[in-house]
Amino acid sequence: MSKTVTEWTTASRPVSVTAVEAVAECRGTSPLELETPLVDIIDADALDDLFDERYHRIGTDGLTLVAFVFCGCEVTVHNDGRVVATLLESSSAVSADDNSKQALRR
């Protein structure tokens, strides 16, 4: 059974920080002890900008959703401020992290 942690972003806590904290909690460790920095997986500034209320157009009600694999967890960021981290099985987590890195290099 997979462990899942849900965190909420706030005006003072950007999505990128929330994602790191959710993954750390899901893995039962400190954010400082994660083996891979978030910026090695995804552009943290772009992720924050994507979910920053200042950049959303008034009247749009489309769903924004971003999902990626980070430190053995599937991370899903929702436009309502939810950041969900789900621990993957160990064998698939390693290959998924490697695949994410290779996809970003292309």
mmCIF file with all atom_site columns, C-alpha atoms in Angstrom:
data_model
loop_
_atom_site.group_PDB
_atom_site.id
_atom_site.type_symbol
_atom_site.label_atom_id
_atom_site.label_alt_id
_atom_site.label_comp_id
_atom_site.label_asym_id
_atom_site.label_entity_id
_atom_site.label_seq_id
_atom_site.pdbx_PDB_ins_code
_atom_site.Cartn_x
_atom_site.Cartn_y
_atom_site.Cartn_z
_atom_site.occupancy
_atom_site.B_iso_or_equiv
_atom_site.pdbx_formal_charge
_atom_site.auth_seq_id
_atom_site.auth_comp_id
_atom_site.auth_asym_id
_atom_site.auth_atom_id
_atom_site.pdbx_PDB_model_num
ATOM 1   C CA . MET A 1 1   ? 0.000   0.000  0.000   1.00 0.00 ? 1   MET A CA 1
ATOM 2   C CA . SER A 1 2   ? 1.333   3.454  -0.938  1.00 0.00 ? 2   SER A CA 1
ATOM 3   C CA . LYS A 1 3   ? 1.671   6.288  1.501   1.00 0.00 ? 3   LYS A CA 1
ATOM 4   C CA . THR A 1 4   ? 0.120   9.589  0.407   1.00 0.00 ? 4   THR A CA 1
ATOM 5   C CA . VAL A 1 5   ? 0.612   13.057 1.883   1.00 0.00 ? 5   VAL A CA 1
ATOM 6   C CA . THR A 1 6   ? -1.424  16.122 0.958   1.00 0.00 ? 6   THR A CA 1
ATOM 7   C CA . GLU A 1 7   ? -0.072  19.613 1.680   1.00 0.00 ? 7   GLU A CA 1
ATOM 8   C CA . TRP A 1 8   ? -1.584  22.997 0.843   1.00 0.00 ? 8   TRP A CA 1
ATOM 9   C CA . THR A 1 9   ? 0.244   25.964 -0.642  1.00 0.00 ? 9   THR A CA 1
ATOM 10  C CA . THR A 1 10  ? -0.198  29.389 0.896   1.00 0.00 ? 10  THR A CA 1
ATOM 11  C CA . ALA A 1 11  ? 0.670   32.926 -0.144  1.00 0.00 ? 11  ALA A CA 1
ATOM 12  C CA . SER A 1 12  ? 3.849   32.699 1.921   1.00 0.00 ? 12  SER A CA 1
ATOM 13  C CA . ARG A 1 13  ? 4.762   29.125 0.883   1.00 0.00 ? 13  ARG A CA 1
ATOM 14  C CA . PRO A 1 14  ? 5.255   28.561 -2.863  1.00 0.00 ? 14  PRO A CA 1
ATOM 15  C CA . VAL A 1 15  ? 4.334   25.356 -4.640  1.00 0.00 ? 15  VAL A CA 1
ATOM 16  C CA . SER A 1 16  ? 7.960   24.268 -5.016  1.00 0.00 ? 16  SER A CA 1
ATOM 17  C CA . VAL A 1 17  ? 8.570   24.461 -1.258  1.00 0.00 ? 17  VAL A CA 1
ATOM 18  C CA . THR A 1 18  ? 5.288   22.689 -0.554  1.00 0.00 ? 18  THR A CA 1
ATOM 19  C CA . ALA A 1 19  ? 6.249   19.892 -2.975  1.00 0.00 ? 19  ALA A CA 1
ATOM 20  C CA . VAL A 1 20  ? 9.606   19.354 -1.252  1.00 0.00 ? 20  VAL A CA 1
ATOM 21  C CA . GLU A 1 21  ? 7.943   19.318 2.176   1.00 0.00 ? 21  GLU A CA 1
ATOM 22  C CA . ALA A 1 22  ? 5.232   16.882 1.035   1.00 0.00 ? 22  ALA A CA 1
ATOM 23  C CA . VAL A 1 23  ? 7.795   14.481 -0.429  1.00 0.00 ? 23  VAL A CA 1
ATOM 24  C CA . ALA A 1 24  ? 9.952   14.678 2.686   1.00 0.00 ? 24  ALA A CA 1
ATOM 25  C CA . GLU A 1 25  ? 6.960   13.945 4.925   1.00 0.00 ? 25  GLU A CA 1
ATOM 26  C CA . CYS A 1 26  ? 5.856   11.089 2.674   1.00 0.00 ? 26  CYS A CA 1
ATOM 27  C CA . ARG A 1 27  ? 9.348   9.575  2.889   1.00 0.00 ? 27  ARG A CA 1
ATOM 28  C CA . GLY A 1 28  ? 9.623   10.228 6.624   1.00 0.00 ? 28  GLY A CA 1
ATOM 29  C CA . THR A 1 29  ? 12.665  12.481 6.384   1.00 0.00 ? 29  THR A CA 1
ATOM 30  C CA . SER A 1 30  ? 13.730  16.114 6.509   1.00 0.00 ? 30  SER A CA 1
ATOM 31  C CA . PRO A 1 31  ? 13.534  18.186 3.318   1.00 0.00 ? 31  PRO A CA 1
ATOM 32  C CA . LEU A 1 32  ? 17.281  18.784 3.709   1.00 0.00 ? 32  LEU A CA 1
ATOM 33  C CA . GLU A 1 33  ? 17.955  15.042 3.621   1.00 0.00 ? 33  GLU A CA 1
ATOM 34  C CA . LEU A 1 34  ? 16.317  14.350 0.232   1.00 0.00 ? 34  LEU A CA 1
ATOM 35  C CA . GLU A 1 35  ? 18.912  12.879 -2.118  1.00 0.00 ? 35  GLU A CA 1
ATOM 36  C CA . THR A 1 36  ? 17.990  14.947 -5.179  1.00 0.00 ? 36  THR A CA 1
ATOM 37  C CA . PRO A 1 37  ? 17.297  18.691 -5.287  1.00 0.00 ? 37  PRO A CA 1
ATOM 38  C CA . LEU A 1 38  ? 13.934  19.612 -6.824  1.00 0.00 ? 38  LEU A CA 1
ATOM 39  C CA . VAL A 1 39  ? 15.682  21.781 -9.439  1.00 0.00 ? 39  VAL A CA 1
ATOM 40  C CA . ASP A 1 40  ? 17.325  18.640 -10.858 1.00 0.00 ? 40  ASP A CA 1
ATOM 41  C CA . ILE A 1 41  ? 13.845  17.325 -11.714 1.00 0.00 ? 41  ILE A CA 1
ATOM 42  C CA . ILE A 1 42  ? 11.755  20.356 -12.642 1.00 0.00 ? 42  ILE A CA 1
ATOM 43  C CA . ASP A 1 43  ? 12.186  24.130 -13.029 1.00 0.00 ? 43  ASP A CA 1
ATOM 44  C CA . ALA A 1 44  ? 11.026  25.252 -9.567  1.00 0.00 ? 44  ALA A CA 1
ATOM 45  C CA . ASP A 1 45  ? 10.597  28.902 -10.597 1.00 0.00 ? 45  ASP A CA 1
ATOM 46  C CA . ALA A 1 46  ? 8.417   27.933 -13.559 1.00 0.00 ? 46  ALA A CA 1
ATOM 47  C CA . LEU A 1 47  ? 6.348   25.643 -11.318 1.00 0.00 ? 47  LEU A CA 1
ATOM 48  C CA . ASP A 1 48  ? 5.830   28.475 -8.828  1.00 0.00 ? 48  ASP A CA 1
ATOM 49  C CA . ASP A 1 49  ? 4.910   30.907 -11.622 1.00 0.00 ? 49  ASP A CA 1
ATOM 50  C CA . LEU A 1 50  ? 2.435   28.456 -13.126 1.00 0.00 ? 50  LEU A CA 1
ATOM 51  C CA . PHE A 1 51  ? 0.452   28.335 -9.885  1.00 0.00 ? 51  PHE A CA 1
ATOM 52  C CA . ASP A 1 52  ? 0.970   31.982 -8.843  1.00 0.00 ? 52  ASP A CA 1
ATOM 53  C CA . GLU A 1 53  ? -2.410  33.747 -8.618  1.00 0.00 ? 53  GLU A CA 1
ATOM 54  C CA . ARG A 1 54  ? -0.927  36.924 -10.119 1.00 0.00 ? 54  ARG A CA 1
ATOM 55  C CA . TYR A 1 55  ? -0.554  35.185 -13.462 1.00 0.00 ? 55  TYR A CA 1
ATOM 56  C CA . HIS A 1 56  ? -4.042  33.677 -13.701 1.00 0.00 ? 56  HIS A CA 1
ATOM 57  C CA . ARG A 1 57  ? -6.478  35.411 -15.995 1.00 0.00 ? 57  ARG A CA 1
ATOM 58  C CA . ILE A 1 58  ? -9.777  36.485 -14.476 1.00 0.00 ? 58  ILE A CA 1
ATOM 59  C CA . GLY A 1 59  ? -12.634 34.319 -15.661 1.00 0.00 ? 59  GLY A CA 1
ATOM 60  C CA . THR A 1 60  ? -10.607 31.262 -16.529 1.00 0.00 ? 60  THR A CA 1
ATOM 61  C CA . ASP A 1 61  ? -11.815 28.134 -14.836 1.00 0.00 ? 61  ASP A CA 1
ATOM 62  C CA . GLY A 1 62  ? -9.612  25.590 -16.567 1.00 0.00 ? 62  GLY A CA 1
ATOM 63  C CA . LEU A 1 63  ? -7.904  22.895 -14.577 1.00 0.00 ? 63  LEU A CA 1
ATOM 64  C CA . THR A 1 64  ? -4.166  23.226 -14.162 1.00 0.00 ? 64  THR A CA 1
ATOM 65  C CA . LEU A 1 65  ? -2.435  20.061 -13.083 1.00 0.00 ? 65  LEU A CA 1
ATOM 66  C CA . VAL A 1 66  ? 1.246   19.170 -13.059 1.00 0.00 ? 66  VAL A CA 1
ATOM 67  C CA . ALA A 1 67  ? 2.582   15.730 -12.179 1.00 0.00 ? 67  ALA A CA 1
ATOM 68  C CA . PHE A 1 68  ? 6.179   14.569 -11.887 1.00 0.00 ? 68  PHE A CA 1
ATOM 69  C CA . VAL A 1 69  ? 8.302   12.008 -10.051 1.00 0.00 ? 69  VAL A CA 1
ATOM 70  C CA . PHE A 1 70  ? 10.623  13.341 -7.361  1.00 0.00 ? 70  PHE A CA 1
ATOM 71  C CA . CYS A 1 71  ? 12.727  11.326 -4.884  1.00 0.00 ? 71  CYS A CA 1
ATOM 72  C CA . GLY A 1 72  ? 10.640  8.177  -5.231  1.00 0.00 ? 72  GLY A CA 1
ATOM 73  C CA . CYS A 1 73  ? 7.283   9.955  -4.999  1.00 0.00 ? 73  CYS A CA 1
ATOM 74  C CA . GLU A 1 74  ? 4.729   10.900 -7.589  1.00 0.00 ? 74  GLU A CA 1
ATOM 75  C CA . VAL A 1 75  ? 3.933   14.564 -6.990  1.00 0.00 ? 75  VAL A CA 1
ATOM 76  C CA . THR A 1 76  ? 0.711   16.068 -8.311  1.00 0.00 ? 76  THR A CA 1
ATOM 77  C CA . VAL A 1 77  ? 0.096   19.814 -8.039  1.00 0.00 ? 77  VAL A CA 1
ATOM 78  C CA . HIS A 1 78  ? -3.497  21.006 -8.434  1.00 0.00 ? 78  HIS A CA 1
ATOM 79  C CA . ASN A 1 79  ? -4.686  24.523 -9.196  1.00 0.00 ? 79  ASN A CA 1
ATOM 80  C CA . ASP A 1 80  ? -6.661  24.641 -5.930  1.00 0.00 ? 80  ASP A CA 1
ATOM 81  C CA . GLY A 1 81  ? -3.402  24.668 -3.954  1.00 0.00 ? 81  GLY A CA 1
ATOM 82  C CA . ARG A 1 82  ? -3.176  20.949 -3.180  1.00 0.00 ? 82  ARG A CA 1
ATOM 83  C CA . VAL A 1 83  ? 0.157   19.227 -3.523  1.00 0.00 ? 83  VAL A CA 1
ATOM 84  C CA . VAL A 1 84  ? -0.144  15.445 -3.269  1.00 0.00 ? 84  VAL A CA 1
ATOM 85  C CA . ALA A 1 85  ? 2.899   13.196 -2.849  1.00 0.00 ? 85  ALA A CA 1
ATOM 86  C CA . THR A 1 86  ? 2.479   9.432  -3.171  1.00 0.00 ? 86  THR A CA 1
ATOM 87  C CA . LEU A 1 87  ? 5.317   7.082  -2.345  1.00 0.00 ? 87  LEU A CA 1
ATOM 88  C CA . LEU A 1 88  ? 6.068   4.771  -5.265  1.00 0.00 ? 88  LEU A CA 1
ATOM 89  C CA . GLU A 1 89  ? 7.272   1.194  -4.953  1.00 0.00 ? 89  GLU A CA 1
ATOM 90  C CA . SER A 1 90  ? 11.050  1.201  -4.607  1.00 0.00 ? 90  SER A CA 1
ATOM 91  C CA . SER A 1 91  ? 11.839  -0.566 -7.882  1.00 0.00 ? 91  SER A CA 1
ATOM 92  C CA . SER A 1 92  ? 9.713   1.739  -10.019 1.00 0.00 ? 92  SER A CA 1
ATOM 93  C CA . ALA A 1 93  ? 10.704  4.890  -8.105  1.00 0.00 ? 93  ALA A CA 1
ATOM 94  C CA . VAL A 1 94  ? 14.341  4.706  -9.115  1.00 0.00 ? 94  VAL A CA 1
ATOM 95  C CA . SER A 1 95  ? 13.622  4.144  -12.785 1.00 0.00 ? 95  SER A CA 1
ATOM 96  C CA . ALA A 1 96  ? 10.907  6.819  -12.786 1.00 0.00 ? 96  ALA A CA 1
ATOM 97  C CA . ASP A 1 97  ? 13.319  9.400  -11.331 1.00 0.00 ? 97  ASP A CA 1
ATOM 98  C CA . ASP A 1 98  ? 15.919  8.450  -13.955 1.00 0.00 ? 98  ASP A CA 1
ATOM 99  C CA . ASN A 1 99  ? 13.306  8.697  -16.721 1.00 0.00 ? 99  ASN A CA 1
ATOM 100 C CA . SER A 1 100 ? 12.212  12.143 -15.490 1.00 0.00 ? 100 SER A CA 1
ATOM 101 C CA . LYS A 1 101 ? 15.792  13.422 -15.596 1.00 0.00 ? 101 LYS A CA 1
ATOM 102 C CA . GLN A 1 102 ? 16.349  12.048 -19.094 1.00 0.00 ? 102 GLN A CA 1
ATOM 103 C CA . ALA A 1 103 ? 13.088  13.550 -20.381 1.00 0.00 ? 103 ALA A CA 1
ATOM 104 C CA . LEU A 1 104 ? 14.027  16.979 -19.072 1.00 0.00 ? 104 LEU A CA 1
ATOM 105 C CA . ARG A 1 105 ? 17.400  16.826 -20.822 1.00 0.00 ? 105 ARG A CA 1
ATOM 106 C CA . ARG A 1 106 ? 15.787  16.341 -24.247 1.00 0.00 ? 106 ARG A CA 1
#
